[in-house]
């Protein structure tokens, strides 16, 4: 089993920044892609960003140029640097990791006030 612990969420004003972290622990053999999703109230969970084991990144159009995903393989951790935040970015952010199978974190709340 792999456990994912997210941190870094909070309340920020529009235009501000936050950095999310998701640390994996447990029976980790190897980690493939790592992703961030988000779910706003009353909406479906949506893809935000991904990074492969080779550091290839991909972003949702809504966050391109504002968010940056990165990973530290030595720490089994994925990050999401979020800049120029907007009220529409308000959501619970979840990390997802492929390590033999897919694992999800518990989510961290990000609230952006106008």
mmCIF file of N, CA and C in Angstrom, residues 13-104:
data_model
loop_
_atom_site.group_PDB
_atom_site.id
_atom_site.type_symbol
_atom_site.label_atom_id
_atom_site.label_comp_id
_atom_site.label_asym_id
_atom_site.label_seq_id
_atom_site.Cartn_x
_atom_site.Cartn_y
_atom_site.Cartn_z
ATOM 1 N N UNK A 13 -5.612 35.499 -1.339
ATOM 2 C CA UNK A 13 -6.309 36.487 -2.153
ATOM 3 C C UNK A 13 -5.989 36.276 -3.631
ATOM 4 N N UNK A 14 -6.889 36.715 -4.464
ATOM 5 C CA UNK A 14 -6.671 36.644 -5.910
ATOM 6 C C UNK A 14 -5.351 37.316 -6.264
ATOM 7 N N UNK A 15 -4.606 36.659 -7.146
ATOM 8 C CA UNK A 15 -3.289 37.150 -7.524
ATOM 9 C C UNK A 15 -2.161 36.564 -6.706
ATOM 10 N N UNK A 16 -2.510 35.891 -5.636
ATOM 11 C CA UNK A 16 -1.513 35.307 -4.755
ATOM 12 C C UNK A 16 -1.015 33.956 -5.239
ATOM 13 N N UNK A 17 -0.190 33.336 -4.409
ATOM 14 C CA UNK A 17 0.434 32.065 -4.752
ATOM 15 C C UNK A 17 0.314 31.065 -3.607
ATOM 16 N N UNK A 18 0.322 29.811 -3.973
ATOM 17 C CA UNK A 18 0.391 28.706 -3.018
ATOM 18 C C UNK A 18 1.229 27.596 -3.639
ATOM 19 N N UNK A 19 1.839 26.796 -2.785
ATOM 20 C CA UNK A 19 2.574 25.634 -3.253
ATOM 21 C C UNK A 19 2.048 24.403 -2.543
ATOM 22 N N UNK A 20 1.495 23.487 -3.322
ATOM 23 C CA UNK A 20 0.990 22.230 -2.781
ATOM 24 C C UNK A 20 2.070 21.163 -2.855
ATOM 25 N N UNK A 21 2.036 20.278 -1.878
ATOM 26 C CA UNK A 21 2.946 19.140 -1.851
ATOM 27 C C UNK A 21 2.151 17.864 -1.656
ATOM 28 N N UNK A 22 2.649 16.776 -2.197
ATOM 29 C CA UNK A 22 2.027 15.459 -2.013
ATOM 30 C C UNK A 22 3.158 14.457 -1.855
ATOM 31 N N UNK A 23 3.278 13.921 -0.655
ATOM 32 C CA UNK A 23 4.354 12.988 -0.346
ATOM 33 C C UNK A 23 3.820 11.571 -0.293
ATOM 34 N N UNK A 24 4.498 10.682 -0.976
ATOM 35 C CA UNK A 24 4.118 9.269 -0.994
ATOM 36 C C UNK A 24 4.999 8.491 -0.027
ATOM 37 N N UNK A 25 4.367 7.560 0.668
ATOM 38 C CA UNK A 25 5.102 6.696 1.595
ATOM 39 C C UNK A 25 4.466 5.315 1.593
ATOM 40 N N UNK A 26 5.180 4.348 2.166
ATOM 41 C CA UNK A 26 4.646 2.998 2.227
ATOM 42 C C UNK A 26 5.419 2.063 1.322
ATOM 43 N N UNK A 27 4.727 1.102 0.761
ATOM 44 C CA UNK A 27 5.350 0.077 -0.072
ATOM 45 C C UNK A 27 5.513 0.584 -1.502
ATOM 46 N N UNK A 28 6.514 1.433 -1.678
ATOM 47 C CA UNK A 28 6.749 2.044 -2.978
ATOM 48 C C UNK A 28 7.855 1.293 -3.703
ATOM 49 N N UNK A 29 7.509 0.727 -4.837
ATOM 50 C CA UNK A 29 8.535 0.074 -5.643
ATOM 51 C C UNK A 29 9.102 1.066 -6.649
ATOM 52 N N UNK A 30 8.228 1.660 -7.378
ATOM 53 C CA UNK A 30 8.614 2.718 -8.300
ATOM 54 C C UNK A 30 7.378 3.565 -8.563
ATOM 55 N N UNK A 31 7.604 4.798 -8.902
ATOM 56 C CA UNK A 31 6.495 5.715 -9.166
ATOM 57 C C UNK A 31 6.545 6.143 -10.619
ATOM 58 N N UNK A 32 5.434 5.983 -11.291
ATOM 59 C CA UNK A 32 5.328 6.425 -12.674
ATOM 60 C C UNK A 32 4.879 7.866 -12.726
ATOM 61 N N UNK A 33 3.756 8.105 -13.379
ATOM 62 C CA UNK A 33 3.303 9.489 -13.463
ATOM 63 C C UNK A 33 2.706 9.944 -12.136
ATOM 64 N N UNK A 34 2.742 11.248 -11.940
ATOM 65 C CA UNK A 34 2.142 11.878 -10.770
ATOM 66 C C UNK A 34 1.260 13.005 -11.297
ATOM 67 N N UNK A 35 0.065 13.165 -10.748
ATOM 68 C CA UNK A 35 -0.894 14.132 -11.280
ATOM 69 C C UNK A 35 -1.581 14.905 -10.168
ATOM 70 N N UNK A 36 -2.081 16.051 -10.528
ATOM 71 C CA UNK A 36 -2.953 16.833 -9.670
ATOM 72 C C UNK A 36 -4.314 16.982 -10.354
ATOM 73 N N UNK A 37 -5.356 16.827 -9.571
ATOM 74 C CA UNK A 37 -6.726 17.072 -9.992
ATOM 75 C C UNK A 37 -7.342 18.062 -9.003
ATOM 76 N N UNK A 38 -8.467 18.617 -9.375
ATOM 77 C CA UNK A 38 -9.202 19.463 -8.444
ATOM 78 C C UNK A 38 -10.690 19.283 -8.633
ATOM 79 N N UNK A 39 -11.416 19.542 -7.557
ATOM 80 C CA UNK A 39 -12.868 19.411 -7.594
ATOM 81 C C UNK A 39 -13.483 20.604 -6.886
ATOM 82 N N UNK A 40 -14.181 21.410 -7.655
ATOM 83 C CA UNK A 40 -14.889 22.558 -7.096
ATOM 84 C C UNK A 40 -16.252 22.105 -6.587
ATOM 85 N N UNK A 41 -16.858 22.852 -5.680
ATOM 86 C CA UNK A 41 -18.162 22.462 -5.132
ATOM 87 C C UNK A 41 -19.194 22.263 -6.228
ATOM 88 N N UNK A 42 -19.860 21.123 -6.194
ATOM 89 C CA UNK A 42 -20.913 20.834 -7.156
ATOM 90 C C UNK A 42 -20.433 20.468 -8.545
ATOM 91 N N UNK A 43 -19.124 20.299 -8.706
ATOM 92 C CA UNK A 43 -18.579 19.993 -10.025
ATOM 93 C C UNK A 43 -17.795 18.688 -9.993
ATOM 94 N N UNK A 44 -17.501 18.171 -11.186
ATOM 95 C CA UNK A 44 -16.724 16.938 -11.279
ATOM 96 C C UNK A 44 -15.244 17.211 -11.010
ATOM 97 N N UNK A 45 -14.549 16.163 -10.631
ATOM 98 C CA UNK A 45 -13.112 16.263 -10.456
ATOM 99 C C UNK A 45 -12.451 16.430 -11.831
ATOM 100 N N UNK A 46 -11.556 17.414 -11.919
ATOM 101 C CA UNK A 46 -10.960 17.766 -13.201
ATOM 102 C C UNK A 46 -9.444 17.664 -13.141
ATOM 103 N N UNK A 47 -8.854 17.295 -14.252
ATOM 104 C CA UNK A 47 -7.410 17.224 -14.381
ATOM 105 C C UNK A 47 -6.801 18.622 -14.311
ATOM 106 N N UNK A 48 -5.660 18.735 -13.607
ATOM 107 C CA UNK A 48 -4.956 20.011 -13.519
ATOM 108 C C UNK A 48 -3.578 19.926 -14.176
ATOM 109 N N UNK A 49 -2.779 18.941 -13.764
ATOM 110 C CA UNK A 49 -1.413 18.853 -14.281
ATOM 111 C C UNK A 49 -0.870 17.455 -14.052
ATOM 112 N N UNK A 50 0.109 17.080 -14.871
ATOM 113 C CA UNK A 50 0.748 15.776 -14.703
ATOM 114 C C UNK A 50 2.229 15.890 -15.006
ATOM 115 N N UNK A 51 2.972 14.945 -14.452
ATOM 116 C CA UNK A 51 4.405 14.856 -14.723
ATOM 117 C C UNK A 51 4.779 13.384 -14.777
ATOM 118 N N UNK A 52 5.511 13.012 -15.808
ATOM 119 C CA UNK A 52 5.915 11.621 -15.968
ATOM 120 C C UNK A 52 7.208 11.350 -15.200
ATOM 121 N N UNK A 53 7.614 10.095 -15.198
ATOM 122 C CA UNK A 53 8.867 9.731 -14.557
ATOM 123 C C UNK A 53 10.053 10.362 -15.283
ATOM 124 N N UNK A 54 9.841 10.733 -16.538
ATOM 125 C CA UNK A 54 10.878 11.407 -17.310
ATOM 126 C C UNK A 54 10.767 12.914 -17.279
ATOM 127 N N UNK A 55 9.903 13.428 -16.388
ATOM 128 C CA UNK A 55 9.723 14.866 -16.186
ATOM 129 C C UNK A 55 9.013 15.577 -17.334
ATOM 130 N N UNK A 56 8.292 14.833 -18.150
ATOM 131 C CA UNK A 56 7.429 15.470 -19.149
ATOM 132 C C UNK A 56 6.168 15.964 -18.449
ATOM 133 N N UNK A 57 5.818 17.216 -18.696
ATOM 134 C CA UNK A 57 4.675 17.805 -18.009
ATOM 135 C C UNK A 57 3.536 18.102 -18.973
ATOM 136 N N UNK A 58 2.341 18.185 -18.402
ATOM 137 C CA UNK A 58 1.160 18.507 -19.175
ATOM 138 C C UNK A 58 0.204 19.263 -18.261
ATOM 139 N N UNK A 59 -0.512 20.239 -18.820
ATOM 140 C CA UNK A 59 -1.380 21.085 -18.009
ATOM 141 C C UNK A 59 -2.748 21.266 -18.650
ATOM 142 N N UNK A 60 -3.734 21.458 -17.807
ATOM 143 C CA UNK A 60 -5.028 21.886 -18.301
ATOM 144 C C UNK A 60 -4.884 23.304 -18.841
ATOM 145 N N UNK A 61 -5.664 23.613 -19.878
ATOM 146 C CA UNK A 61 -5.564 24.942 -20.485
ATOM 147 C C UNK A 61 -5.818 26.056 -19.473
ATOM 148 N N UNK A 62 -6.685 25.789 -18.530
ATOM 149 C CA UNK A 62 -7.084 26.820 -17.574
ATOM 150 C C UNK A 62 -5.953 27.239 -16.626
ATOM 151 N N UNK A 63 -4.901 26.419 -16.526
ATOM 152 C CA UNK A 63 -3.818 26.731 -15.587
ATOM 153 C C UNK A 63 -2.472 26.949 -16.274
ATOM 154 N N UNK A 64 -2.428 26.758 -17.580
ATOM 155 C CA UNK A 64 -1.163 26.922 -18.304
ATOM 156 C C UNK A 64 -0.594 28.320 -18.103
ATOM 157 N N UNK A 65 0.694 28.374 -17.833
ATOM 158 C CA UNK A 65 1.351 29.659 -17.622
ATOM 159 C C UNK A 65 1.244 30.174 -16.201
ATOM 160 N N UNK A 66 0.397 29.552 -15.377
ATOM 161 C CA UNK A 66 0.235 30.000 -13.984
ATOM 162 C C UNK A 66 0.695 28.932 -12.987
ATOM 163 N N UNK A 67 0.466 27.668 -13.322
ATOM 164 C CA UNK A 67 0.810 26.565 -12.431
ATOM 165 C C UNK A 67 2.025 25.822 -12.981
ATOM 166 N N UNK A 68 2.835 25.284 -12.059
ATOM 167 C CA UNK A 68 3.990 24.482 -12.445
ATOM 168 C C UNK A 68 4.032 23.228 -11.581
ATOM 169 N N UNK A 69 4.071 22.081 -12.239
ATOM 170 C CA UNK A 69 4.187 20.811 -11.530
ATOM 171 C C UNK A 69 5.642 20.368 -11.562
ATOM 172 N N UNK A 70 6.103 19.794 -10.457
ATOM 173 C CA UNK A 70 7.472 19.283 -10.386
ATOM 174 C C UNK A 70 7.477 18.098 -9.428
ATOM 175 N N UNK A 71 8.566 17.369 -9.431
ATOM 176 C CA UNK A 71 8.668 16.211 -8.554
ATOM 177 C C UNK A 71 10.085 16.069 -8.025
ATOM 178 N N UNK A 72 10.184 15.491 -6.840
ATOM 179 C CA UNK A 72 11.464 15.152 -6.226
ATOM 180 C C UNK A 72 11.446 13.653 -5.997
ATOM 181 N N UNK A 73 12.106 12.911 -6.860
ATOM 182 C CA UNK A 73 12.052 11.454 -6.784
ATOM 183 C C UNK A 73 12.713 10.916 -5.521
ATOM 184 N N UNK A 74 13.705 11.618 -5.024
ATOM 185 C CA UNK A 74 14.370 11.164 -3.796
ATOM 186 C C UNK A 74 13.422 11.227 -2.603
ATOM 187 N N UNK A 75 12.465 12.146 -2.665
ATOM 188 C CA UNK A 75 11.506 12.313 -1.568
ATOM 189 C C UNK A 75 10.140 11.738 -1.912
ATOM 190 N N UNK A 76 10.004 11.154 -3.108
ATOM 191 C CA UNK A 76 8.705 10.613 -3.546
ATOM 192 C C UNK A 76 7.594 11.660 -3.392
ATOM 193 N N UNK A 77 7.911 12.852 -3.821
ATOM 194 C CA UNK A 77 7.003 13.973 -3.610
ATOM 195 C C UNK A 77 6.754 14.715 -4.922
ATOM 196 N N UNK A 78 5.514 15.114 -5.112
ATOM 197 C CA UNK A 78 5.138 15.947 -6.250
ATOM 198 C C UNK A 78 4.639 17.286 -5.712
ATOM 199 N N UNK A 79 4.950 18.341 -6.442
ATOM 200 C CA UNK A 79 4.582 19.693 -6.034
ATOM 201 C C UNK A 79 3.711 20.345 -7.102
ATOM 202 N N UNK A 80 2.942 21.317 -6.669
ATOM 203 C CA UNK A 80 2.195 22.150 -7.607
ATOM 204 C C UNK A 80 2.353 23.592 -7.154
ATOM 205 N N UNK A 81 3.149 24.344 -7.887
ATOM 206 C CA UNK A 81 3.310 25.761 -7.618
ATOM 207 C C UNK A 81 2.215 26.511 -8.357
ATOM 208 N N UNK A 82 1.398 27.242 -7.626
ATOM 209 C CA UNK A 82 0.258 27.937 -8.207
ATOM 210 C C UNK A 82 0.435 29.441 -8.035
ATOM 211 N N UNK A 83 0.563 30.127 -9.132
ATOM 212 C CA UNK A 83 0.730 31.581 -9.127
ATOM 213 C C UNK A 83 -0.467 32.256 -9.789
ATOM 214 N N UNK A 84 -0.582 33.544 -9.564
ATOM 215 C CA UNK A 84 -1.672 34.331 -10.164
ATOM 216 C C UNK A 84 -3.014 33.643 -9.951
ATOM 217 N N UNK A 85 -3.261 33.247 -8.742
ATOM 218 C CA UNK A 85 -4.479 32.503 -8.444
ATOM 219 C C UNK A 85 -5.724 33.349 -8.661
ATOM 220 N N UNK A 86 -6.791 32.676 -9.095
ATOM 221 C CA UNK A 86 -8.071 33.306 -9.372
ATOM 222 C C UNK A 86 -9.144 32.655 -8.504
ATOM 223 N N UNK A 87 -10.251 33.359 -8.266
ATOM 224 C CA UNK A 87 -11.342 32.730 -7.505
ATOM 225 C C UNK A 87 -11.808 31.411 -8.129
ATOM 226 N N UNK A 88 -11.730 31.301 -9.454
ATOM 227 C CA UNK A 88 -12.142 30.050 -10.119
ATOM 228 C C UNK A 88 -11.215 28.878 -9.801
ATOM 229 N N UNK A 89 -10.069 29.151 -9.205
ATOM 230 C CA UNK A 89 -9.164 28.065 -8.811
ATOM 231 C C UNK A 89 -9.574 27.438 -7.476
ATOM 232 N N UNK A 90 -10.573 28.007 -6.825
ATOM 233 C CA UNK A 90 -11.048 27.471 -5.558
ATOM 234 C C UNK A 90 -11.574 26.059 -5.743
ATOM 235 N N UNK A 91 -11.016 25.126 -4.982
ATOM 236 C CA UNK A 91 -11.382 23.713 -5.116
ATOM 237 C C UNK A 91 -10.618 22.906 -4.071
ATOM 238 N N UNK A 92 -11.000 21.645 -3.970
ATOM 239 C CA UNK A 92 -10.170 20.684 -3.246
ATOM 240 C C UNK A 92 -9.214 20.075 -4.264
ATOM 241 N N UNK A 93 -7.933 20.111 -3.957
ATOM 242 C CA UNK A 93 -6.907 19.608 -4.857
ATOM 243 C C UNK A 93 -6.439 18.234 -4.378
ATOM 244 N N UNK A 94 -6.412 17.309 -5.322
ATOM 245 C CA UNK A 94 -6.032 15.926 -5.035
ATOM 246 C C UNK A 94 -4.807 15.547 -5.861
ATOM 247 N N UNK A 95 -3.898 14.806 -5.260
ATOM 248 C CA UNK A 95 -2.819 14.226 -6.048
ATOM 249 C C UNK A 95 -3.161 12.776 -6.344
ATOM 250 N N UNK A 96 -2.644 12.308 -7.455
ATOM 251 C CA UNK A 96 -2.810 10.924 -7.863
ATOM 252 C C UNK A 96 -1.461 10.412 -8.330
ATOM 253 N N UNK A 97 -1.131 9.191 -7.943
ATOM 254 C CA UNK A 97 0.170 8.615 -8.240
ATOM 255 C C UNK A 97 -0.010 7.211 -8.782
ATOM 256 N N UNK A 98 0.786 6.872 -9.777
ATOM 257 C CA UNK A 98 0.819 5.513 -10.295
ATOM 258 C C UNK A 98 2.031 4.794 -9.695
ATOM 259 N N UNK A 99 1.730 3.775 -8.899
ATOM 260 C CA UNK A 99 2.790 2.939 -8.320
ATOM 261 C C UNK A 99 2.239 1.524 -8.262
ATOM 262 N N UNK A 100 2.300 0.856 -9.387
ATOM 263 C CA UNK A 100 1.683 -0.458 -9.506
ATOM 264 C C UNK A 100 0.200 -0.341 -9.805
ATOM 265 N N UNK A 101 -0.449 0.553 -9.124
ATOM 266 C CA UNK A 101 -1.847 0.905 -9.359
ATOM 267 C C UNK A 101 -1.998 2.378 -8.998
ATOM 268 N N UNK A 102 -3.199 2.892 -9.195
ATOM 269 C CA UNK A 102 -3.419 4.304 -8.923
ATOM 270 C C UNK A 102 -3.760 4.522 -7.452
ATOM 271 N N UNK A 103 -3.166 5.556 -6.888
ATOM 272 C CA UNK A 103 -3.460 5.961 -5.522
ATOM 273 C C UNK A 103 -3.864 7.436 -5.522
ATOM 274 N N UNK A 104 -4.812 7.773 -4.617
ATOM 275 C CA UNK A 104 -5.283 9.147 -4.477
ATOM 276 C C UNK A 104 -4.967 9.660 -3.080
#
